[in-house]
CSV table of C-alpha atoms in Angstrom, one decimal:
chain,number,residue,atom,x,y,z
G,1,MET,CA,7.9,99.1,-27.9
G,2,SER,CA,6.3,97.2,-31.0
G,3,LEU,CA,5.7,94.3,-30.8
G,4,PHE,CA,7.1,90.9,-33.4
G,5,HIS,CA,6.3,86.7,-33.1
G,6,LEU,CA,8.4,85.0,-31.6
G,7,ASP,CA,8.1,81.8,-31.7
G,8,ILE,CA,10.8,78.8,-29.7
G,9,VAL,CA,9.8,74.8,-30.9
G,10,THR,CA,12.1,71.9,-29.8
G,11,PRO,CA,11.9,68.6,-30.5
G,12,LYS,CA,8.9,67.8,-28.0
G,13,ARG,CA,6.5,70.4,-27.9
G,14,GLN,CA,5.6,73.7,-29.4
G,15,PHE,CA,7.6,75.9,-25.9
G,16,PHE,CA,5.7,79.3,-26.9
G,17,SER,CA,4.8,80.9,-29.3
G,18,ASP,CA,3.4,85.2,-28.9
G,19,ASP,CA,3.8,88.6,-29.6
G,20,ILE,CA,6.7,90.4,-27.8
G,21,ASP,CA,8.8,92.7,-27.8
G,22,MET,CA,12.3,92.2,-27.5
G,23,VAL,CA,14.2,89.1,-27.0
G,24,VAL,CA,17.5,88.2,-25.3
G,25,VAL,CA,19.2,85.5,-26.0
G,26,LYS,CA,23.4,84.1,-26.1
G,27,GLY,CA,24.6,84.5,-28.7
G,28,ILE,CA,28.3,81.9,-30.5
G,29,ASP,CA,30.1,85.4,-30.2
G,30,GLY,CA,27.5,87.3,-27.2
G,31,GLU,CA,24.8,88.1,-26.0
G,32,LEU,CA,22.4,89.8,-28.9
G,33,ALA,CA,19.3,91.7,-28.9
G,34,VAL,CA,16.6,91.2,-30.8
G,35,LEU,CA,14.1,93.8,-31.4
G,36,LYS,CA,11.2,94.2,-34.6
G,37,GLY,CA,12.6,95.2,-37.5
G,38,ARG,CA,15.6,93.8,-37.1
G,39,ALA,CA,17.4,92.0,-40.7
G,40,PRO,CA,17.3,89.1,-41.1
G,41,LEU,CA,19.5,86.6,-38.7
G,42,ILE,CA,21.2,83.1,-38.2
G,43,THR,CA,22.9,82.0,-35.7
G,44,PRO,CA,23.7,79.1,-33.2
G,45,LEU,CA,22.6,80.0,-29.6
G,46,LYS,CA,24.5,78.6,-27.0
G,47,ILE,CA,23.8,77.1,-23.4
G,48,GLY,CA,22.1,79.7,-21.7
G,49,LYS,CA,19.0,81.4,-21.1
G,50,ILE,CA,16.7,83.7,-22.7
G,51,ARG,CA,15.1,86.4,-21.8
G,52,ILE,CA,11.9,87.7,-23.7
G,53,PHE,CA,11.1,90.8,-22.7
G,54,LYS,CA,6.9,91.9,-23.2
G,55,GLU,CA,5.5,95.4,-21.7
G,56,ASP,CA,5.9,94.7,-17.7
G,57,THR,CA,7.5,91.5,-17.6
G,58,VAL,CA,9.9,88.8,-18.8
G,59,LEU,CA,10.0,85.8,-18.7
G,60,VAL,CA,13.1,83.8,-18.6
G,61,ALA,CA,13.7,80.1,-20.2
G,62,ALA,CA,17.3,77.0,-19.8
G,63,ILE,CA,17.8,76.4,-23.6
G,64,GLU,CA,19.5,73.7,-25.2
G,65,ASP,CA,21.7,74.7,-28.1
G,66,GLY,CA,20.3,75.9,-31.3
G,67,TYR,CA,19.5,78.5,-33.1
G,68,ILE,CA,17.9,82.2,-33.8
G,69,SER,CA,16.0,82.9,-37.4
G,70,VAL,CA,15.0,86.2,-37.3
G,71,ASP,CA,13.2,87.2,-40.8
G,72,GLU,CA,10.8,90.1,-41.5
G,73,ASN,CA,7.6,89.4,-39.9
G,74,SER,CA,8.9,86.6,-37.6
G,75,THR,CA,11.9,85.5,-35.4
G,76,THR,CA,11.8,81.1,-34.2
G,77,ILE,CA,14.2,79.8,-32.6
G,78,VAL,CA,14.8,76.6,-32.5
G,79,THR,CA,16.5,74.5,-30.1
G,80,LYS,CA,16.5,70.2,-29.2
G,81,GLY,CA,15.2,71.6,-25.5
G,82,ALA,CA,14.0,74.4,-23.7
G,83,GLU,CA,12.7,74.9,-20.1
G,84,TRP,CA,10.1,77.2,-17.8
G,85,PRO,CA,12.1,78.4,-14.3
G,86,TYR,CA,9.4,76.1,-12.7
G,87,GLU,CA,10.9,73.0,-15.2
G,88,ILE,CA,13.2,72.0,-13.9
G,89,ASP,CA,14.2,70.1,-11.4
G,90,ILE,CA,17.2,71.6,-9.8
G,91,GLU,CA,18.1,68.0,-8.2
G,92,GLY,CA,18.7,66.1,-11.1
G,93,ALA,CA,20.6,69.8,-13.1
G,94,MET,CA,22.7,69.2,-9.2
G,95,GLU,CA,23.7,65.1,-9.7
G,96,ASP,CA,24.4,66.5,-13.2
G,97,LYS,CA,26.8,68.2,-12.6
G,98,ARG,CA,27.9,66.4,-9.9
G,99,ARG,CA,28.7,63.7,-12.2
G,100,ALA,CA,30.0,65.3,-14.8
G,101,GLU,CA,32.6,67.3,-12.5
G,102,GLU,CA,33.4,63.7,-11.6
G,103,ALA,CA,33.4,62.4,-14.9
G,104,LEU,CA,35.6,66.1,-15.9
G,105,ARG,CA,38.3,65.0,-12.2
G,106,ARG,CA,39.1,62.1,-13.8
G,107,ASP,CA,39.7,62.9,-17.1
G,108,ARG,CA,40.4,59.4,-18.5
G,109,GLY,CA,38.0,57.2,-20.0
G,110,VAL,CA,35.7,60.3,-20.7
G,111,ASP,CA,34.6,62.4,-22.9
G,112,VAL,CA,35.9,65.4,-22.2
G,113,VAL,CA,33.1,67.5,-24.7
G,114,GLN,CA,30.6,65.4,-24.2
G,115,ALA,CA,31.2,65.8,-20.3
G,116,GLU,CA,31.9,70.4,-20.3
G,117,LEU,CA,28.2,70.7,-22.3
G,118,PHE,CA,26.2,68.3,-19.8
G,119,LEU,CA,28.0,70.3,-17.2
G,120,ARG,CA,27.3,73.5,-19.2
G,121,ARG,CA,23.8,72.9,-18.9
G,122,ALA,CA,23.7,70.9,-15.6
G,123,LEU,CA,25.1,74.5,-14.5
G,124,ASN,CA,22.7,76.7,-17.2
G,125,ARG,CA,19.5,74.8,-15.9
G,126,ILE,CA,20.6,75.5,-11.6
G,127,GLU,CA,20.9,78.5,-12.9
G,128,VAL,CA,18.2,79.3,-14.2
G,129,ALA,CA,15.7,77.6,-11.8
G,130,GLN,CA,16.8,80.1,-9.4
G,131,TYR,CA,14.6,82.4,-10.9
G,132,HIS,CA,11.8,81.0,-10.1
G,133,LYS,CA,12.0,81.4,-6.3
G,134,LYS,CA,12.3,85.2,-6.4
G,135,ASP,CA,8.6,85.4,-8.5
I,1,MET,CA,-22.2,13.1,-38.0
I,2,ALA,CA,-21.6,13.5,-34.7
I,3,GLN,CA,-18.1,14.0,-35.4
I,4,SER,CA,-18.1,16.9,-38.2
I,5,THR,CA,-20.3,19.2,-35.7
I,6,ARG,CA,-17.8,18.8,-32.5
I,7,ASP,CA,-15.2,19.5,-35.2
I,8,ILE,CA,-16.7,22.8,-36.2
I,9,LYS,CA,-17.9,23.7,-32.7
I,10,ARG,CA,-13.8,23.4,-32.0
I,11,ARG,CA,-13.1,25.3,-34.8
I,12,ILE,CA,-15.5,28.5,-33.8
I,13,LYS,CA,-14.1,28.3,-30.1
I,14,SER,CA,-10.1,28.6,-32.2
I,15,ILE,CA,-11.6,32.0,-33.8
I,16,GLY,CA,-13.4,32.9,-31.1
I,17,SER,CA,-10.3,33.3,-29.4
I,18,ILE,CA,-8.6,34.6,-32.1
I,19,MET,CA,-10.7,37.3,-32.9
I,20,GLN,CA,-9.5,38.4,-29.3
I,21,ILE,CA,-6.7,38.3,-28.8
I,22,THR,CA,-7.7,40.7,-32.5
I,23,LYS,CA,-10.0,43.2,-31.0
I,24,ALA,CA,-7.6,43.3,-28.2
I,25,MET,CA,-4.1,44.2,-30.0
I,26,GLU,CA,-7.0,46.7,-32.2
I,27,LEU,CA,-7.8,48.7,-28.9
I,28,VAL,CA,-4.0,48.6,-27.9
I,29,SER,CA,-2.6,50.2,-31.4
I,30,SER,CA,-5.5,52.8,-31.5
I,31,ALA,CA,-4.9,54.6,-27.2
I,32,LYS,CA,-1.3,53.4,-29.2
I,33,LEU,CA,-2.5,56.1,-31.9
I,34,THR,CA,-4.1,58.3,-29.5
I,35,LYS,CA,-0.4,59.6,-28.3
I,36,ALA,CA,1.7,58.3,-31.5
I,37,LYS,CA,-1.0,61.1,-33.1
I,38,GLU,CA,-0.6,64.1,-30.3
I,39,ARG,CA,3.1,63.7,-30.2
I,40,LEU,CA,3.5,64.0,-34.6
I,41,ILE,CA,1.2,67.5,-33.8
I,42,ARG,CA,3.7,68.3,-31.1
I,43,THR,CA,6.0,67.8,-33.6
I,44,ARG,CA,5.9,68.4,-36.8
I,45,PRO,CA,6.7,72.6,-35.4
I,46,TYR,CA,9.3,71.9,-34.9
I,47,TYR,CA,10.7,70.5,-37.3
I,48,TYR,CA,8.6,71.9,-40.7
I,49,THR,CA,10.2,75.3,-39.0
I,50,VAL,CA,13.8,74.0,-39.1
I,51,LEU,CA,13.2,72.9,-42.7
I,52,LYS,CA,11.5,75.7,-43.8
I,53,ASN,CA,14.7,78.1,-41.9
I,54,ILE,CA,16.8,75.7,-43.7
I,55,GLN,CA,15.2,76.4,-47.7
I,56,GLN,CA,15.4,79.9,-47.3
I,57,THR,CA,19.1,79.9,-46.3
I,58,PHE,CA,20.1,77.1,-48.9
I,59,ASN,CA,18.4,79.4,-51.9
I,60,ILE,CA,20.1,82.6,-50.4
I,61,VAL,CA,23.2,81.2,-50.4
I,62,GLY,CA,22.7,77.0,-50.5
I,63,ASP,CA,25.5,76.3,-53.6
I,64,ARG,CA,28.4,78.2,-52.2
I,65,HIS,CA,28.7,75.5,-49.4
I,66,PRO,CA,30.4,71.6,-50.7
I,67,LEU,CA,28.8,69.5,-49.2
I,68,LEU,CA,25.2,71.5,-50.4
I,69,MET,CA,25.8,70.8,-54.6
I,70,ASP,CA,24.9,68.5,-57.2
I,71,LYS,CA,27.0,66.4,-58.1
I,72,GLU,CA,27.3,62.7,-59.7
I,73,ILE,CA,25.6,60.1,-58.3
I,74,ASN,CA,27.2,56.8,-57.5
I,75,LYS,CA,26.7,56.0,-54.3
I,76,SER,CA,23.7,56.1,-52.2
I,77,LEU,CA,22.2,55.5,-48.5
I,78,TYR,CA,18.9,54.4,-47.2
I,79,ILE,CA,17.6,54.9,-44.4
I,80,VAL,CA,15.2,52.5,-44.1
I,81,ILE,CA,11.9,52.5,-41.4
I,82,SER,CA,10.3,49.9,-40.7
I,83,ASP,CA,8.6,48.2,-38.0
I,84,ASP,CA,9.6,45.7,-34.7
I,85,ARG,CA,6.9,44.4,-34.3
I,86,GLY,CA,5.2,43.2,-38.2
I,87,LEU,CA,1.1,42.7,-37.8
I,88,ALA,CA,0.3,45.6,-39.3
I,89,GLY,CA,-0.7,44.8,-42.8
I,90,GLY,CA,1.3,46.0,-45.6
I,91,TYR,CA,2.8,48.6,-44.0
I,92,ASN,CA,6.2,46.8,-43.7
I,93,ASN,CA,5.9,46.1,-47.2
I,94,ASN,CA,5.3,49.1,-48.2
I,95,ILE,CA,7.9,50.4,-47.3
I,96,VAL,CA,11.1,47.7,-48.8
I,97,LYS,CA,9.4,47.6,-51.5
I,98,LEU,CA,9.7,51.4,-52.3
I,99,VAL,CA,13.1,51.0,-51.6
I,100,GLU,CA,13.5,47.0,-52.9
I,101,ASP,CA,12.3,48.9,-56.6
I,102,GLU,CA,14.6,52.2,-56.3
I,103,ALA,CA,18.3,49.9,-56.3
I,104,LYS,CA,17.6,46.6,-57.9
I,105,GLY,CA,20.1,46.5,-59.9
I,106,ARG,CA,22.8,49.0,-58.1
I,107,GLU,CA,23.3,46.6,-55.2
I,108,LYS,CA,27.0,47.4,-54.7
I,109,ASP,CA,26.3,50.6,-55.0
I,110,VAL,CA,23.9,50.5,-52.4
I,111,PHE,CA,24.9,50.9,-48.9
I,112,LEU,CA,21.3,51.5,-46.3
I,113,ILE,CA,20.4,51.6,-42.4
I,114,LEU,CA,17.6,49.8,-41.0
I,115,ILE,CA,15.6,50.9,-38.2
I,116,GLY,CA,13.4,48.1,-37.2
I,117,THR,CA,13.7,44.5,-37.1
I,118,LYS,CA,10.8,44.1,-40.2
I,119,SER,CA,13.3,45.7,-42.2
I,120,ILE,CA,16.1,44.4,-41.2
I,121,ASP,CA,14.0,40.4,-41.5
I,122,TYR,CA,14.2,41.0,-45.6
I,123,PHE,CA,17.2,42.9,-46.7
I,124,ARG,CA,19.2,39.7,-44.8
I,125,ASN,CA,20.1,38.0,-47.4
I,126,SER,CA,20.6,40.5,-49.6
I,127,GLU,CA,23.9,41.1,-51.5
I,128,TYR,CA,22.8,45.7,-49.8
I,129,LYS,CA,25.4,46.7,-47.4
I,130,ILE,CA,24.0,46.8,-43.8
I,131,ILE,CA,26.6,49.4,-42.6
I,132,LYS,CA,24.5,49.9,-38.8
I,133,LYS,CA,20.7,48.5,-37.7
I,134,PHE,CA,18.5,49.4,-34.6
I,135,THR,CA,15.9,48.5,-33.5
I,136,GLY,CA,14.3,49.5,-30.5
I,137,ILE,CA,13.8,52.3,-31.7
I,138,THR,CA,9.9,52.9,-33.5
I,139,GLU,CA,7.5,53.1,-31.0
I,140,ASP,CA,8.2,55.8,-29.5
I,141,PRO,CA,11.2,57.5,-31.1
I,142,LEU,CA,13.4,59.8,-28.8
I,143,TYR,CA,15.7,63.1,-30.2
I,144,SER,CA,19.1,61.5,-28.9
I,145,ASP,CA,17.4,58.4,-31.6
I,146,ALA,CA,17.7,60.5,-34.3
I,147,GLU,CA,20.4,62.1,-33.6
I,148,LYS,CA,22.4,58.9,-33.5
I,149,ILE,CA,21.2,58.2,-37.2
I,150,GLY,CA,22.0,61.1,-38.3
I,151,GLU,CA,24.7,61.5,-37.5
I,152,LEU,CA,26.5,58.4,-38.0
I,153,ALA,CA,24.5,59.4,-42.1
I,154,PHE,CA,26.4,61.8,-41.7
I,155,ASN,CA,29.6,61.6,-41.1
I,156,LEU,CA,29.4,59.3,-44.8
I,157,TYR,CA,28.2,62.0,-46.0
I,158,LYS,CA,31.4,64.0,-44.8
I,159,ASP,CA,33.9,61.5,-46.2
I,160,TYR,CA,32.6,60.9,-49.5
I,161,GLU,CA,31.8,56.9,-48.7
I,162,VAL,CA,27.9,57.5,-50.1
I,163,ASP,CA,27.2,60.3,-52.7
I,164,GLU,CA,23.2,61.0,-51.7
I,165,ILE,CA,21.9,60.1,-48.0
I,166,LYS,CA,17.3,58.9,-48.6
I,167,VAL,CA,15.0,58.7,-46.6
I,168,ALA,CA,12.3,55.7,-46.6
I,169,PHE,CA,9.4,56.0,-44.3
I,170,THR,CA,5.3,56.3,-43.9
I,171,ARG,CA,3.8,59.5,-43.4
I,172,PHE,CA,0.9,60.3,-41.0
I,173,VAL,CA,-2.0,61.5,-43.5
I,174,ASN,CA,-4.8,60.5,-41.5
I,175,ASN,CA,-6.2,57.7,-39.1
I,176,LEU,CA,-7.1,55.3,-42.8
I,177,THR,CA,-3.6,56.7,-45.2
I,178,HIS,CA,-0.1,56.8,-44.3
I,179,GLU,CA,2.2,57.2,-47.6
I,180,PRO,CA,5.6,55.6,-48.0
I,181,GLU,CA,7.6,57.1,-49.4
I,182,ILE,CA,11.1,58.3,-50.0
I,183,ARG,CA,13.0,61.8,-49.7
I,184,GLN,CA,16.2,63.3,-50.6
I,185,LEU,CA,17.8,64.7,-47.9
I,186,LEU,CA,21.7,65.1,-49.2
I,187,PRO,CA,21.8,67.1,-51.8
I,188,TYR,CA,20.5,69.4,-50.6
I,189,VAL,CA,16.3,69.5,-52.9
I,190,SER,CA,13.8,71.4,-52.0
I,191,PHE,CA,10.6,70.1,-49.8
I,192,TRP,CA,8.1,73.2,-50.6
I,193,GLU,CA,7.1,75.3,-53.9
I,194,GLU,CA,10.6,77.5,-54.8
I,195,GLU,CA,10.3,80.4,-53.0
I,196,ASP,CA,11.5,83.3,-55.3
I,197,ARG,CA,14.8,83.9,-55.5
I,198,LYS,CA,14.9,87.6,-54.7
I,199,ASN,CA,18.8,88.5,-52.6
I,200,LYS,CA,17.7,88.5,-50.0
I,201,VAL,CA,20.2,89.8,-47.3
I,202,ILE,CA,21.1,87.4,-44.2
I,203,ASP,CA,23.2,87.7,-41.8
I,204,PHE,CA,25.4,85.1,-41.0
I,205,GLU,CA,27.1,85.1,-37.7
I,206,PRO,CA,30.1,84.3,-37.7
I,207,SER,CA,29.7,83.4,-41.2
I,208,PRO,CA,27.8,81.6,-43.5
I,209,GLU,CA,30.7,78.3,-43.3
I,210,GLU,CA,30.1,77.7,-40.2
I,211,VAL,CA,26.2,77.9,-40.1
I,212,PHE,CA,26.1,76.0,-42.8
I,213,ASP,CA,28.8,73.7,-40.7
I,214,TYR,CA,26.2,73.9,-38.1
I,215,LEU,CA,22.6,73.9,-39.6
I,216,ILE,CA,23.3,70.8,-42.1
I,217,PRO,CA,24.2,67.8,-39.4
I,218,LYS,CA,20.8,69.5,-37.9
I,219,TYR,CA,19.2,69.6,-40.6
I,220,VAL,CA,19.5,66.0,-41.2
I,221,ASN,CA,19.2,65.2,-37.6
I,222,SER,CA,15.0,66.9,-37.3
I,223,TYR,CA,14.6,65.1,-41.0
I,224,ILE,CA,15.4,62.2,-39.3
I,225,TYR,CA,13.3,62.8,-36.0
I,226,GLY,CA,10.6,64.0,-38.4
I,227,ALA,CA,10.7,60.9,-40.2
I,228,LEU,CA,10.3,58.3,-37.3
I,229,ILE,CA,7.6,60.2,-35.4
I,230,GLU,CA,5.2,60.4,-38.6
I,231,ALA,CA,6.1,56.4,-39.6
I,232,SER,CA,5.7,56.1,-35.3
I,233,CYS,CA,1.8,57.5,-35.9
I,234,SER,CA,1.0,55.5,-39.7
I,235,GLU,CA,3.0,52.1,-36.9
I,236,GLN,CA,-0.6,52.3,-35.1
I,237,ALA,CA,-2.4,52.9,-37.7
I,238,ALA,CA,-1.7,50.3,-40.1
I,239,ARG,CA,-1.2,48.1,-37.2
I,240,ARG,CA,-5.2,48.9,-36.2
I,241,ILE,CA,-6.8,48.8,-39.7
I,242,ALA,CA,-5.2,45.1,-40.0
I,243,MET,CA,-6.6,44.4,-36.2
I,244,GLU,CA,-9.8,45.9,-37.1
I,245,VAL,CA,-9.9,44.2,-40.7
I,246,ALA,CA,-9.2,39.9,-38.8
I,247,THR,CA,-11.2,40.8,-36.5
I,248,ASP,CA,-14.1,41.6,-39.3
I,249,ASN,CA,-13.0,39.1,-41.1
I,250,ALA,CA,-13.2,36.4,-38.0
I,251,LYS,CA,-16.6,37.2,-37.4
I,252,GLU,CA,-17.5,36.1,-40.7
I,253,ILE,CA,-15.8,33.6,-40.2
I,254,ILE,CA,-17.7,32.2,-37.2
I,255,GLU,CA,-20.4,33.3,-38.2
I,256,GLU,CA,-19.7,31.9,-41.4
I,257,LEU,CA,-19.2,29.0,-38.9
I,258,LYS,CA,-22.3,28.7,-36.8
I,259,VAL,CA,-24.5,27.9,-40.0
I,260,SER,CA,-22.7,25.3,-41.6
I,261,TYR,CA,-22.6,23.5,-37.3
I,262,ASN,CA,-26.5,24.2,-37.4
I,263,HIS,CA,-26.9,22.5,-40.9
I,264,ALA,CA,-25.3,19.7,-39.5
I,265,ARG,CA,-27.1,19.2,-36.1
I,266,GLN,CA,-29.4,19.4,-38.4
I,267,SER,CA,-28.8,16.6,-40.7
I,268,ALA,CA,-28.2,14.2,-37.7
I,269,ILE,CA,-31.1,15.2,-35.4
I,270,THR,CA,-32.4,13.9,-39.1
I,271,THR,CA,-30.7,11.1,-39.6
I,272,GLU,CA,-31.6,10.1,-36.4
I,273,LEU,CA,-34.9,10.6,-36.0
I,274,ASN,CA,-35.4,8.6,-39.9
I,275,GLU,CA,-33.5,5.6,-37.6
I,276,ILE,CA,-36.1,5.8,-35.3
I,277,ILE,CA,-39.1,5.9,-37.4
I,278,THR,CA,-37.3,3.7,-39.1
I,279,SER,CA,-37.3,0.9,-36.4
I,280,ALA,CA,-40.5,1.5,-35.1
I,281,GLU,CA,-42.2,0.9,-38.1
I,282,VAL,CA,-39.9,-2.5,-38.8
I,283,LEU,CA,-41.1,-3.2,-34.8
I,284,LYS,CA,-45.0,-3.0,-35.6
I,285,GLU,CA,-44.6,-5.2,-38.1
């Protein structure tokens, strides 16, 4: 497969910048794979994992909302936060999950939308963190 | 005479201790500047990318969205980024002056979001309407801070409370140069030279309107975040320079005082000698 350039940027750092074969992201309407030569596209992403394929390796990362922009020569994923599996603090994520669930159970005086986002983020981080163990 | 040498000595001492303080502050700010610069380098790719993407998109379909269309400007919102501590030379003054120059004469139509105690102090007794004040974020700005400010500003704009949003901040060029500037965020204006508007086709999923609804607040937040980071870097650089100048000045004053101290001491000795010689002469006779 031929390569194209992918950048992933977050407010904290340039997360990723390399030539790759394919990237799979979680778009608003479901999973979306981007290959070289795709028609220009801009679409928001959901909290989820992204998979980057290069030659024989697959890299997985957790991202926190954002959007993907595909242009003729380059593809960019812009997100508020991105983490590699080995960077994720699992205990912290478990704790976040517990707190979010508790808030949702109480269901009064809490911002449900916020709590749900929080929960989804925590679940996503926990899921992505599992990839580290498998290696 | 003894009086004046003692006075001078005291002044040398007090200026010496001022110098120690300014020297220490200089060291602290240069350490902070290094950190701020690292962050600026890490962050620039992010908000430049967001701006570039958004510019490309706006250029292609920009005039279709109601929030982006040109309109008559009556009420302006300024987001003013100053610092919390002062002692940074003209840093704060330059930025509030810039805003003041633009806003003068339109007191009733100017709304302010103030960041940093220095701008809050400055505009405290003015007639502008202050929407909200933020303190304690300029030294170490977080993206969530920018989101809070951005959301506030964007909601005002969306509800037609204001007709334009502008950000006043100090751009970091290098250690010695930082430029105060005012940028218009909304309605949208191009940041870089307009690329040729060839009719490129871009897919928007799920629809252009929804993508825009998502992108516009993102753009506002990202730009504010970028401005906060630039400003915090400029602040440290400005303070470092101010403190360096203060230290040099203190050194100079101490040198001058030392010269006059020696003068005073010498003339005290001369007077004493004169007195002794004169009285010796008298005794001889």
